[in-house]
Amino acid sequence: MGSSASLDAPAPVGFAEKIWRINWGLVLVLTAIAGVGVLALYSAAGGRFEPWAARHAVRYGSALMLMLVVALVHPKVWLALAWPIYIVSVLLLVAVDVIGKIGMGAQRWLVLGPIQIQPSEIAKVAVILVIARYYHGLRREQAGQFLYALPPLAMILVVVGLVMVQPDLGTAMMVLMGGGALLFVAGVRIWMFLAAGVAAVACLPIAWSLMHEYQKKRVLTFLDPDRDPLGAGYHITQSKIAIGSGGMFGKGFLKGTQSSLNFLPEKQTDFIFTTFVEEWGMAGALVLLGLYALVVVWGFSIAFRSQHHFGRLLALGVTAMLFLYMFINTAMVMGMLPVVGVPLPLVSNGGTALLSVMFACGLLIGVNVYRDAQLPRTR
Amino acid sequence: MKHFRKGDGERSGLFTRRALLLGGAQAVLLTALAGRLYQLQVVETDRFSSMAEENRVSMRLLPPSRGLIFDRGGVPLAVNRNNFRVMAASDRGRGADVLVERLDQILVLGDAEKIRLLRELRRSRNAQPIVVRENLGWEEVARVEFNAPDLPGVFIDLGQSRDYPEGDLMSHIVGYTGRVADEDLAGRDDPVLQLATMRFGKKGVERSLEDDLRGRAGAVQVEVNAVGRVVRELDRTEGQPGANALLTIDLDIQRFAAEKMKEHQSGSVVVLDVITGDVIAMVSTPGFDPSTFARGITQAEWRDLLDDPQRPLHNKAIAGVYPPGSTYKMVTALAALDAKVIDPWTRLPCPGFLELGKIKFHCWLKGGHGSTNVTEAIAMSCDCFFYEAARRAGIDRVSDMAQRLGFGKVSELGLPGESAANQPTRTWKQEKIGKAWQHGDTFNLGIGQGYMTATPLQLAIMTARLANGGYEVQPNLLLAKATPREELAPPAPRTKPTAPSLRLNPQHLAVIRQGMSDVVNTGYGTANALRSKQPEFTYAGKTGTAQVKRITEREREMGITQASLPWHLRHHALFVCYGPVDNPRYACAVIVEHGQAGGATAGPIGRDVLVETMKRDPSRRTDRFRKMASR
């Protein structure tokens, strides 16, 4: 065993080789997306670096450092840390919910001394890690069995439930769909998804009764924007007007008329795509979507090249999360989905989301760096 | 090793198939996004573009209601009155030409107005409305409303404009407001100042209390269409009205003083409370009508005001500078006493003139006063005594005493445009004239002539400081300020000055005050004709006559007298006084420009105003205000 292992196992990877294996092209694409963010935030502030664009650039710079460090950590470390990270993130979510109850109203932040933590951002990554670890330890037949699908489902639903009561519908949706995608590629049978879908539809009335008034309003408004064109539907309508009036090539940098008038809430976060597309048109939008598509393709290729299942699932989970982020946000501002409050990754203003996205990208690149590492199938 | 390699191969195959499915789904979703973009940005772009044109959300500031100004009794001096304005908005001047032509047909604008409107319409950003005309009558309002369909972007706005019920009586104190000028913006980043309808204090209290009176703007977020008409209101934040101000002025005394000044062409009266420094009255005649400025002054009116030789826009009480003449003699006397170069019993001779080298310094009394002590010298206003007293004390000590009494510097009154006048010193002359100080200059200064100038306010401050026992009171115009009108109330009356002491010898002050009392209350005093007719309201004073044109020896021989000179060359008449004699409370300074002789013209005004003030005694009465406020 010992000798065959030494024959099979590739020579240990040196530091220079690790650096070489970092997907520098991917880093470049991510940086380009963040650059679009700086441009859009500069414009959203009326042609000023303050208060968003400059900070965004600085934050991206430090998040990039974090990403490179994470990328150089051996996957076995993440394998070992998956459960602790998941448990801690669940505890933090509970803490934030409890404090939210006491402190009244929506609570997404946890203040620990000088730093603010948004536990749902950690939980997103934690769910991917823990599910990847779970399936890494299963055989193929086991992955297809109904009973083995229950624990990961529970892992997802615990987080989804805790995030939903915050209430943060957008993140809950993201975790649910991202986790679902991960179960799908891990080998859970298709009929189980269909069954879950049927069950979900059956549960809709219950979910409906549990939703907050404003959430119901958003769903109704999404289904029929003309219902309340001056209230909740107003922002979607205005966003569509801004995007639509941008046309093929946009109104030009800093020339957006809709965005410069403060009719959009959160124009620096959730509606940043609107600001960008109004000024750069369909051409700019396609370039941005193309950059995201490049990231996704890169993620898939990293997943395919990974020699270990943990890496594959991790890479795919991260990729799916990024895609969902991007899709939900852009579909929302174009009126294809209800307004749920999901930022556009790497473009929207906001430190925690940027950090968690870059952390996840670090994991993704790490899979490539250690693509031929041998990981024991522990449970 | 092999066994998990094999298992891994199976897993990897399934993973790849599933992953490709997922990738396919993502590709479909991405295509959907692109399709949506195409739908919005290519298929429907025209519809959305026109909607974007129609939709403008703009933030409009709600100008705060300006604080009101009252006299100490609660009588309104500056109020706000409703003002109907025609406003117009267009998007970066689009259609401005047609709009202005139509407005011209309805409101009859002049050519200059048309040019101004076109310029402002083109400059206006985000379809911010501009003011076409203010203070509309009902007929004009009706005409604009009737023609509304032909006037896109034009609307009637109900705003407020300033009104001054007391007109020229309070014009110099209250001042007026005007359009915000560029220099008004310095150091103030209040966005409300950018509003076309906003007014800014330009003169008087309107200026000095501008930051209190203005208040904080509210804001309303409105959706407007391309021609600036408000479609709906989205959000509204109320502002805060400006603080109301209660002035120290007693309107009755102010009116009384102004009446007394009427018979003279030009001059000023200042009445101070010697304990608190409250300005009880401050008249500068002639005044002007501040409402002219509130409604927008015409070029011709402005010219007339500027060209008037009696300078109605000039607040002579604080900006008029005159040689103080004999009213300055108390300063010289106090400086000499303080320097111990004379004592209260020192007698100095007056042969009618003193000689310094070849120059003769005349006393106003041709034959001279004989020998006098300081009290008598003040009472009879003997020039020779003060030439000698000034010579003995020296320029430095006289100047220093004058500055302690308030000369040569701007007071803490706070009104814009106050002059420091000129208290000459050795260094001042060296720097400004370029010559060394001469003994003759000291002689002239001793009787308040030569380079020496003062404002009526400074004369009143000096008198107040002499009368209150040597406390450095500062004039003060603001009694109280408060945003809710109910909280506006005068402070409790005071009987002791809170200002720092000047550390003057009380005995010296008593001697000076005795001299001032003797001016009025003895047979040999220069103003003995002006003795108070009511024995309960005694007072003390000092006359002064300030030379405007020196009558030369030659002219004197030719028989030229003051009365025969043209008005603008005649002497200024001055009078300072305080009362009651035993327990002084009020000080008064009067200047009648070119009034020839202090005792004859300025004196009666000073006496009457001072006696009237003592009679009404505004400092100890607050009951009148309470009555007004509760009404």
CSV table of C-alpha atoms in Angstrom, one decimal, chain B residues 205-593:
chain,number,residue,atom,x,y,z
B,205,VAL,CA,-30.5,93.1,12.4
B,206,GLU,CA,-31.8,91.2,9.4
B,207,ARG,CA,-28.1,90.8,8.6
B,208,SER,CA,-26.6,90.4,12.0
B,209,LEU,CA,-29.1,87.8,13.1
B,210,GLU,CA,-29.4,86.2,9.7
B,211,ASP,CA,-28.3,82.7,10.8
B,212,ASP,CA,-30.8,82.8,13.7
B,213,LEU,CA,-33.7,84.3,11.7
B,214,ARG,CA,-33.3,82.0,8.7
B,215,GLY,CA,-34.4,78.7,10.2
B,216,ARG,CA,-33.9,75.2,8.7
B,217,ALA,CA,-35.3,74.2,5.4
B,218,GLY,CA,-37.7,71.3,5.0
B,219,ALA,CA,-37.7,69.2,1.9
B,220,VAL,CA,-40.3,67.6,-0.3
B,221,GLN,CA,-39.5,65.0,-2.8
B,222,VAL,CA,-41.8,65.3,-5.8
B,223,GLU,CA,-42.2,63.6,-9.0
B,224,VAL,CA,-42.3,66.2,-11.8
B,225,ASN,CA,-43.0,65.8,-15.4
B,226,ALA,CA,-40.8,67.1,-18.2
B,227,VAL,CA,-42.3,70.6,-17.9
B,228,GLY,CA,-41.8,70.8,-14.2
B,229,ARG,CA,-45.3,70.3,-13.1
B,230,VAL,CA,-45.6,68.3,-9.9
B,231,VAL,CA,-47.1,64.9,-10.6
B,232,ARG,CA,-47.2,63.8,-7.0
B,233,GLU,CA,-45.4,64.2,-3.7
B,234,LEU,CA,-43.3,61.3,-2.6
B,235,ASP,CA,-41.8,62.4,0.7
B,236,ARG,CA,-41.9,65.4,2.9
B,237,THR,CA,-39.7,66.6,5.8
B,238,GLU,CA,-40.8,69.6,7.6
B,239,GLY,CA,-38.2,72.3,8.3
B,240,GLN,CA,-37.9,74.5,11.3
B,241,PRO,CA,-38.9,78.2,11.2
B,242,GLY,CA,-36.3,80.8,12.1
B,243,ALA,CA,-36.0,82.2,15.6
B,244,ASN,CA,-38.0,85.2,16.5
B,245,ALA,CA,-36.1,88.2,18.0
B,246,LEU,CA,-37.0,90.6,20.7
B,247,LEU,CA,-35.0,93.8,20.3
B,248,THR,CA,-33.9,96.2,23.0
B,249,ILE,CA,-35.5,99.1,21.1
B,250,ASP,CA,-38.5,100.8,22.7
B,251,LEU,CA,-40.6,101.8,19.7
B,252,ASP,CA,-42.3,104.7,21.5
B,253,ILE,CA,-39.0,106.3,22.5
B,254,GLN,CA,-37.6,105.6,19.0
B,255,ARG,CA,-40.6,107.3,17.5
B,256,PHE,CA,-40.4,110.2,19.9
B,257,ALA,CA,-36.7,110.7,19.1
B,258,ALA,CA,-37.4,110.5,15.4
B,259,GLU,CA,-40.1,113.2,15.7
B,260,LYS,CA,-37.7,115.4,17.5
B,261,MET,CA,-35.1,115.0,14.7
B,262,LYS,CA,-37.7,115.8,12.1
B,263,GLU,CA,-37.1,119.6,12.1
B,264,HIS,CA,-33.5,119.0,11.2
B,265,GLN,CA,-32.3,117.6,7.9
B,266,SER,CA,-29.9,115.0,9.0
B,267,GLY,CA,-28.5,113.5,12.2
B,268,SER,CA,-28.7,110.8,14.7
B,269,VAL,CA,-29.8,110.0,18.2
B,270,VAL,CA,-28.7,107.0,20.3
B,271,VAL,CA,-30.2,106.1,23.7
B,272,LEU,CA,-28.5,103.5,25.8
B,273,ASP,CA,-29.3,101.8,29.1
B,274,VAL,CA,-26.1,102.5,31.0
B,275,ILE,CA,-26.4,99.3,33.2
B,276,THR,CA,-27.2,96.7,30.5
B,277,GLY,CA,-26.0,98.4,27.4
B,278,ASP,CA,-29.4,97.9,25.8
B,279,VAL,CA,-30.0,100.2,22.9
B,280,ILE,CA,-33.3,101.8,23.7
B,281,ALA,CA,-33.4,104.0,20.6
B,282,MET,CA,-31.2,104.5,17.6
B,283,VAL,CA,-32.3,107.1,15.1
B,284,SER,CA,-30.6,108.1,11.9
B,285,THR,CA,-32.3,110.6,9.7
B,286,PRO,CA,-33.3,110.6,7.0
B,287,GLY,CA,-34.3,106.9,6.8
B,288,PHE,CA,-35.6,104.9,3.9
B,289,ASP,CA,-38.5,102.6,3.3
B,290,PRO,CA,-37.2,99.0,3.6
B,291,SER,CA,-40.3,97.7,1.8
B,292,THR,CA,-38.8,99.1,-1.4
B,293,PHE,CA,-36.0,96.5,-1.0
B,294,ALA,CA,-38.4,93.7,0.0
B,295,ARG,CA,-40.4,94.1,-3.1
B,296,GLY,CA,-37.4,94.7,-5.3
B,297,ILE,CA,-35.9,98.1,-5.7
B,298,THR,CA,-35.9,99.7,-9.2
B,299,GLN,CA,-32.8,101.2,-10.7
B,300,ALA,CA,-34.2,104.7,-10.4
B,301,GLU,CA,-35.1,104.4,-6.8
B,302,TRP,CA,-31.7,103.1,-6.0
B,303,ARG,CA,-30.0,106.0,-7.8
B,304,ASP,CA,-32.1,108.5,-5.9
B,305,LEU,CA,-31.2,106.9,-2.5
B,306,LEU,CA,-27.5,106.9,-3.4
B,307,ASP,CA,-27.4,110.4,-4.7
B,308,ASP,CA,-29.2,112.0,-1.8
B,309,PRO,CA,-26.6,114.3,-0.1
B,310,GLN,CA,-28.1,113.4,3.3
B,311,ARG,CA,-27.4,109.7,2.6
B,312,PRO,CA,-30.6,108.0,3.8
B,313,LEU,CA,-29.0,104.5,3.4
B,314,HIS,CA,-26.2,105.4,5.8
B,315,ASN,CA,-26.8,104.5,9.4
B,316,LYS,CA,-25.2,107.6,10.9
B,317,ALA,CA,-25.6,106.3,14.4
B,318,ILE,CA,-22.9,103.7,13.8
B,319,ALA,CA,-21.3,104.6,10.5
B,320,GLY,CA,-21.3,108.4,10.7
B,321,VAL,CA,-18.0,109.8,11.9
B,322,TYR,CA,-17.7,113.3,13.3
B,323,PRO,CA,-15.2,115.1,15.4
B,324,PRO,CA,-16.6,114.8,18.9
B,325,GLY,CA,-15.6,118.4,19.7
B,326,SER,CA,-16.3,119.5,23.3
B,327,THR,CA,-18.1,116.2,24.2
B,328,TYR,CA,-14.6,114.7,24.2
B,329,LYS,CA,-13.5,117.0,27.1
B,330,MET,CA,-14.5,114.5,29.7
B,331,VAL,CA,-11.9,112.1,28.2
B,332,THR,CA,-9.2,114.7,28.4
B,333,ALA,CA,-10.2,115.6,32.0
B,334,LEU,CA,-10.3,112.0,33.1
B,335,ALA,CA,-6.9,111.2,31.5
B,336,ALA,CA,-5.3,114.2,33.2
B,337,LEU,CA,-6.8,113.3,36.6
B,338,ASP,CA,-5.9,109.6,36.2
B,339,ALA,CA,-2.3,110.6,35.3
B,340,LYS,CA,-2.3,112.9,38.4
B,341,VAL,CA,-1.1,115.8,36.3
B,342,ILE,CA,-4.0,117.7,37.7
B,343,ASP,CA,-6.2,117.1,40.7
B,344,PRO,CA,-9.8,118.1,41.2
B,345,TRP,CA,-8.7,121.5,42.7
B,346,THR,CA,-6.1,122.4,40.1
B,347,ARG,CA,-7.0,125.7,38.6
B,348,LEU,CA,-5.7,126.6,35.1
B,349,PRO,CA,-5.8,130.0,33.5
B,350,CYS,CA,-7.7,130.9,30.4
B,351,PRO,CA,-6.7,134.2,28.8
B,352,GLY,CA,-8.8,133.4,25.7
B,353,PHE,CA,-6.1,131.6,23.9
B,354,LEU,CA,-2.9,129.6,24.4
B,355,GLU,CA,0.2,130.1,22.3
B,356,LEU,CA,2.3,127.2,21.1
B,357,GLY,CA,5.2,128.6,19.2
B,358,LYS,CA,3.7,131.0,16.7
B,359,ILE,CA,0.3,129.3,16.6
B,360,LYS,CA,-2.5,130.6,18.7
B,361,PHE,CA,-5.0,128.1,20.1
B,362,HIS,CA,-8.2,130.0,20.7
B,363,CYS,CA,-10.8,129.4,23.4
B,364,TRP,CA,-14.3,129.7,22.1
B,365,LEU,CA,-15.0,132.5,24.5
B,366,LYS,CA,-13.1,135.5,23.2
B,367,GLY,CA,-12.2,137.1,26.5
B,368,GLY,CA,-11.4,133.8,28.2
B,369,HIS,CA,-12.8,132.1,31.3
B,370,GLY,CA,-10.2,133.4,33.8
B,371,SER,CA,-9.0,130.6,36.0
B,372,THR,CA,-11.1,127.4,36.4
B,373,ASN,CA,-10.9,124.0,38.0
B,374,VAL,CA,-11.9,120.9,36.1
B,375,THR,CA,-15.5,120.9,37.2
B,376,GLU,CA,-16.0,124.5,36.1
B,377,ALA,CA,-14.0,123.9,32.9
B,378,ILE,CA,-16.4,121.2,31.9
B,379,ALA,CA,-19.5,123.2,32.9
B,380,MET,CA,-18.3,126.2,30.9
B,381,SER,CA,-16.5,124.1,28.2
B,382,CYS,CA,-13.3,126.1,28.6
B,383,ASP,CA,-11.0,125.2,25.7
B,384,CYS,CA,-7.8,126.5,27.3
B,385,PHE,CA,-8.1,124.3,30.3
B,386,PHE,CA,-8.3,121.2,28.1
B,387,TYR,CA,-5.4,122.3,25.8
B,388,GLU,CA,-3.3,122.5,29.0
B,389,ALA,CA,-4.7,119.3,30.5
B,390,ALA,CA,-4.1,117.4,27.3
B,391,ARG,CA,-0.6,118.8,27.1
B,392,ARG,CA,0.2,117.7,30.6
B,393,ALA,CA,-1.3,114.2,30.3
B,394,GLY,CA,0.3,113.7,26.9
B,395,ILE,CA,-1.1,112.1,23.8
B,396,ASP,CA,-0.5,108.5,24.9
B,397,ARG,CA,-2.5,108.8,28.1
B,398,VAL,CA,-5.4,110.7,26.5
B,399,SER,CA,-5.6,108.1,23.7
B,400,ASP,CA,-5.5,105.3,26.1
B,401,MET,CA,-8.3,106.7,28.3
B,402,ALA,CA,-10.4,107.3,25.1
B,403,GLN,CA,-10.0,103.7,24.1
B,404,ARG,CA,-11.0,102.5,27.5
B,405,LEU,CA,-14.2,104.6,27.1
B,406,GLY,CA,-14.9,103.0,23.8
B,407,PHE,CA,-13.4,105.3,21.1
B,408,GLY,CA,-11.4,104.1,18.2
B,409,LYS,CA,-12.9,100.6,18.0
B,410,VAL,CA,-16.0,98.8,16.8
B,411,SER,CA,-18.3,97.9,19.6
B,412,GLU,CA,-20.0,94.5,20.2
B,413,LEU,CA,-23.3,95.8,18.8
B,414,GLY,CA,-23.0,93.4,15.9
B,415,LEU,CA,-24.7,95.5,13.2
B,416,PRO,CA,-23.0,95.4,9.8
B,417,GLY,CA,-21.3,98.6,8.7
B,418,GLU,CA,-20.3,100.0,12.1
B,419,SER,CA,-17.3,102.3,11.9
B,420,ALA,CA,-14.4,102.3,14.4
B,421,ALA,CA,-14.0,106.0,13.6
B,422,ASN,CA,-10.6,107.3,14.6
B,423,GLN,CA,-8.9,107.7,17.9
B,424,PRO,CA,-5.5,109.0,16.8
B,425,THR,CA,-2.2,107.8,18.4
B,426,ARG,CA,1.4,108.5,17.7
B,427,THR,CA,1.8,105.3,15.7
B,428,TRP,CA,-1.4,105.9,13.8
B,429,LYS,CA,-0.2,109.3,12.6
B,430,GLN,CA,3.3,108.0,11.8
B,431,GLU,CA,1.8,105.2,9.7
B,432,LYS,CA,-1.2,107.0,8.1
B,433,ILE,CA,0.1,110.5,7.7
B,434,GLY,CA,3.8,109.7,7.7
B,435,LYS,CA,4.6,112.5,10.1
B,436,ALA,CA,5.5,112.5,13.8
B,437,TRP,CA,3.0,113.5,16.4
B,438,GLN,CA,3.1,117.3,17.2
B,439,HIS,CA,2.2,119.2,20.4
B,440,GLY,CA,-0.4,121.0,18.4
B,441,ASP,CA,-2.0,117.7,17.6
B,442,THR,CA,-2.3,117.0,21.3
B,443,PHE,CA,-3.9,120.5,21.8
B,444,ASN,CA,-6.5,119.7,19.1
B,445,LEU,CA,-7.2,116.2,20.5
B,446,GLY,CA,-7.8,117.7,24.0
B,447,ILE,CA,-10.9,119.4,22.7
B,448,GLY,CA,-12.0,116.6,20.4
B,449,GLN,CA,-10.8,118.2,17.1
B,450,GLY,CA,-8.1,117.5,14.7
B,451,TYR,CA,-7.7,113.9,13.7
B,452,MET,CA,-10.2,112.7,16.3
B,453,THR,CA,-13.5,111.3,15.1
B,454,ALA,CA,-16.3,109.3,16.7
B,455,THR,CA,-19.6,107.8,15.9
B,456,PRO,CA,-22.8,108.8,17.8
B,457,LEU,CA,-22.8,105.3,19.2
B,458,GLN,CA,-19.3,105.7,20.6
B,459,LEU,CA,-20.3,109.0,22.2
B,460,ALA,CA,-23.3,107.2,23.9
B,461,ILE,CA,-21.0,104.4,25.0
B,462,MET,CA,-18.6,106.9,26.6
B,463,THR,CA,-21.4,108.7,28.3
B,464,ALA,CA,-22.8,105.4,29.6
B,465,ARG,CA,-19.5,104.3,31.0
B,466,LEU,CA,-19.0,107.6,32.8
B,467,ALA,CA,-22.5,107.4,34.1
B,468,ASN,CA,-22.6,103.8,35.3
B,469,GLY,CA,-19.5,104.2,37.5
B,470,GLY,CA,-16.9,103.0,35.0
B,471,TYR,CA,-18.1,99.7,33.8
B,472,GLU,CA,-17.2,98.6,30.3
B,473,VAL,CA,-20.8,98.1,29.1
B,474,GLN,CA,-21.2,97.1,25.4
B,475,PRO,CA,-24.2,98.2,23.4
B,476,ASN,CA,-26.7,95.4,22.7
B,477,LEU,CA,-29.7,95.2,20.4
B,478,LEU,CA,-31.0,91.7,21.2
B,479,LEU,CA,-33.1,91.2,24.3
B,480,ALA,CA,-34.1,87.6,23.6
B,481,LYS,CA,-34.6,85.1,20.8
B,482,ALA,CA,-36.7,82.0,20.6
B,483,THR,CA,-38.2,79.9,17.9
B,484,PRO,CA,-41.7,79.4,19.5
B,485,ARG,CA,-43.2,82.8,19.9
B,486,GLU,CA,-44.6,82.0,23.3
B,487,GLU,CA,-41.1,81.5,24.7
B,488,LEU,CA,-40.1,85.0,23.6
B,489,ALA,CA,-39.8,87.0,26.8
B,490,PRO,CA,-37.4,89.7,28.0
B,491,PRO,CA,-34.9,88.8,30.7
B,492,ALA,CA,-35.4,89.9,34.3
B,493,PRO,CA,-34.5,93.6,34.9
B,494,ARG,CA,-31.0,94.3,36.2
B,495,THR,CA,-29.8,97.1,38.4
B,496,LYS,CA,-26.1,96.4,38.5
B,497,PRO,CA,-23.8,96.2,35.5
B,498,THR,CA,-22.3,92.8,34.7
B,499,ALA,CA,-19.7,94.3,32.4
B,500,PRO,CA,-16.0,94.3,33.7
B,501,SER,CA,-15.0,97.5,35.6
B,502,LEU,CA,-12.6,99.9,33.9
B,503,ARG,CA,-11.0,100.6,37.4
B,504,LEU,CA,-11.5,104.3,37.3
B,505,ASN,CA,-11.1,106.3,40.4
B,506,PRO,CA,-14.6,106.9,41.7
B,507,GLN,CA,-13.6,110.3,43.0
B,508,HIS,CA,-12.5,111.4,39.5
B,509,LEU,CA,-15.7,110.1,38.0
B,510,ALA,CA,-17.7,112.0,40.5
B,511,VAL,CA,-15.8,115.2,39.6
B,512,ILE,CA,-16.5,114.7,35.9
B,513,ARG,CA,-20.1,113.9,36.5
B,514,GLN,CA,-20.4,117.0,38.7
B,515,GLY,CA,-19.1,119.0,35.8
B,516,MET,CA,-21.6,117.5,33.4
B,517,SER,CA,-24.4,118.2,35.8
B,518,ASP,CA,-23.2,121.8,36.2
B,519,VAL,CA,-23.4,122.2,32.4
B,520,VAL,CA,-27.2,121.9,32.7
B,521,ASN,CA,-28.0,122.7,36.2
B,522,THR,CA,-26.0,125.8,37.1
B,523,GLY,CA,-26.4,129.4,35.9
B,524,TYR,CA,-22.9,129.4,34.2
B,525,GLY,CA,-23.3,126.0,32.4
B,526,THR,CA,-23.2,126.1,28.6
B,527,ALA,CA,-26.6,124.4,28.5
B,528,ASN,CA,-28.3,126.1,31.4
B,529,ALA,CA,-31.2,126.9,29.2
B,530,LEU,CA,-31.8,123.3,28.9
B,531,ARG,CA,-32.5,122.5,32.5
B,532,SER,CA,-35.1,119.7,32.9
B,533,LYS,CA,-38.5,121.2,33.4
B,534,GLN,CA,-39.6,118.3,35.6
B,535,PRO,CA,-37.6,118.3,38.8
B,536,GLU,CA,-38.0,114.5,39.2
B,537,PHE,CA,-36.2,113.9,36.0
B,538,THR,CA,-32.8,115.6,36.5
B,539,TYR,CA,-30.0,115.0,34.1
B,540,ALA,CA,-26.5,116.0,33.2
B,541,GLY,CA,-25.0,116.6,29.8
B,542,LYS,CA,-22.3,118.2,27.7
B,543,THR,CA,-22.6,120.2,24.6
B,544,GLY,CA,-20.3,120.0,21.6
B,545,THR,CA,-19.8,121.8,18.3
B,546,ALA,CA,-17.6,120.1,15.8
B,547,GLN,CA,-15.8,122.1,13.2
B,548,VAL,CA,-16.4,121.1,9.6
B,549,LYS,CA,-14.6,124.0,8.0
B,550,ARG,CA,-12.1,126.1,9.8
B,551,ILE,CA,-12.9,129.8,9.6
B,552,THR,CA,-9.6,131.4,9.0
B,553,GLU,CA,-8.4,134.6,10.6
B,554,ARG,CA,-9.0,136.4,7.3
B,555,GLU,CA,-12.5,135.1,6.9
B,556,ARG,CA,-13.2,136.1,10.5
B,557,GLU,CA,-12.1,139.6,9.7
B,558,MET,CA,-14.4,139.6,6.6
B,559,GLY,CA,-17.3,138.9,8.9
B,560,ILE,CA,-18.0,135.3,7.8
B,561,THR,CA,-20.0,133.5,10.5
B,562,GLN,CA,-21.3,130.0,10.7
B,563,ALA,CA,-24.9,131.0,9.8
B,564,SER,CA,-23.7,132.5,6.6
B,565,LEU,CA,-21.9,129.4,5.4
B,566,PRO,CA,-23.6,126.9,3.0
B,567,TRP,CA,-25.3,124.0,4.9
B,568,HIS,CA,-22.7,121.4,4.2
B,569,LEU,CA,-19.9,123.6,5.6
B,570,ARG,CA,-21.6,124.5,8.8
B,571,HIS,CA,-20.5,123.0,12.2
B,572,HIS,CA,-22.0,119.8,13.5
B,573,ALA,CA,-24.0,120.2,16.7
B,574,LEU,CA,-23.5,117.6,19.4
B,575,PHE,CA,-24.9,116.8,22.8
B,576,VAL,CA,-24.3,113.9,25.2
B,577,CYS,CA,-26.3,113.5,28.4
B,578,TYR,CA,-27.4,111.0,31.0
B,579,GLY,CA,-29.9,110.8,33.7
B,580,PRO,CA,-31.2,110.8,36.4
B,581,VAL,CA,-28.2,112.7,37.9
B,582,ASP,CA,-28.1,110.8,41.2
B,583,ASN,CA,-28.7,107.3,39.9
B,584,PRO,CA,-28.0,107.3,36.2
B,585,ARG,CA,-29.9,104.8,34.1
B,586,TYR,CA,-29.9,106.2,30.5
B,587,ALA,CA,-27.4,107.9,28.3
B,588,CYS,CA,-28.1,109.7,25.1
B,589,ALA,CA,-26.0,111.1,22.3
B,590,VAL,CA,-27.3,113.5,19.7
B,591,ILE,CA,-25.7,114.7,16.5
B,592,VAL,CA,-27.4,117.2,14.2
B,593,GLU,CA,-25.3,117.4,11.1
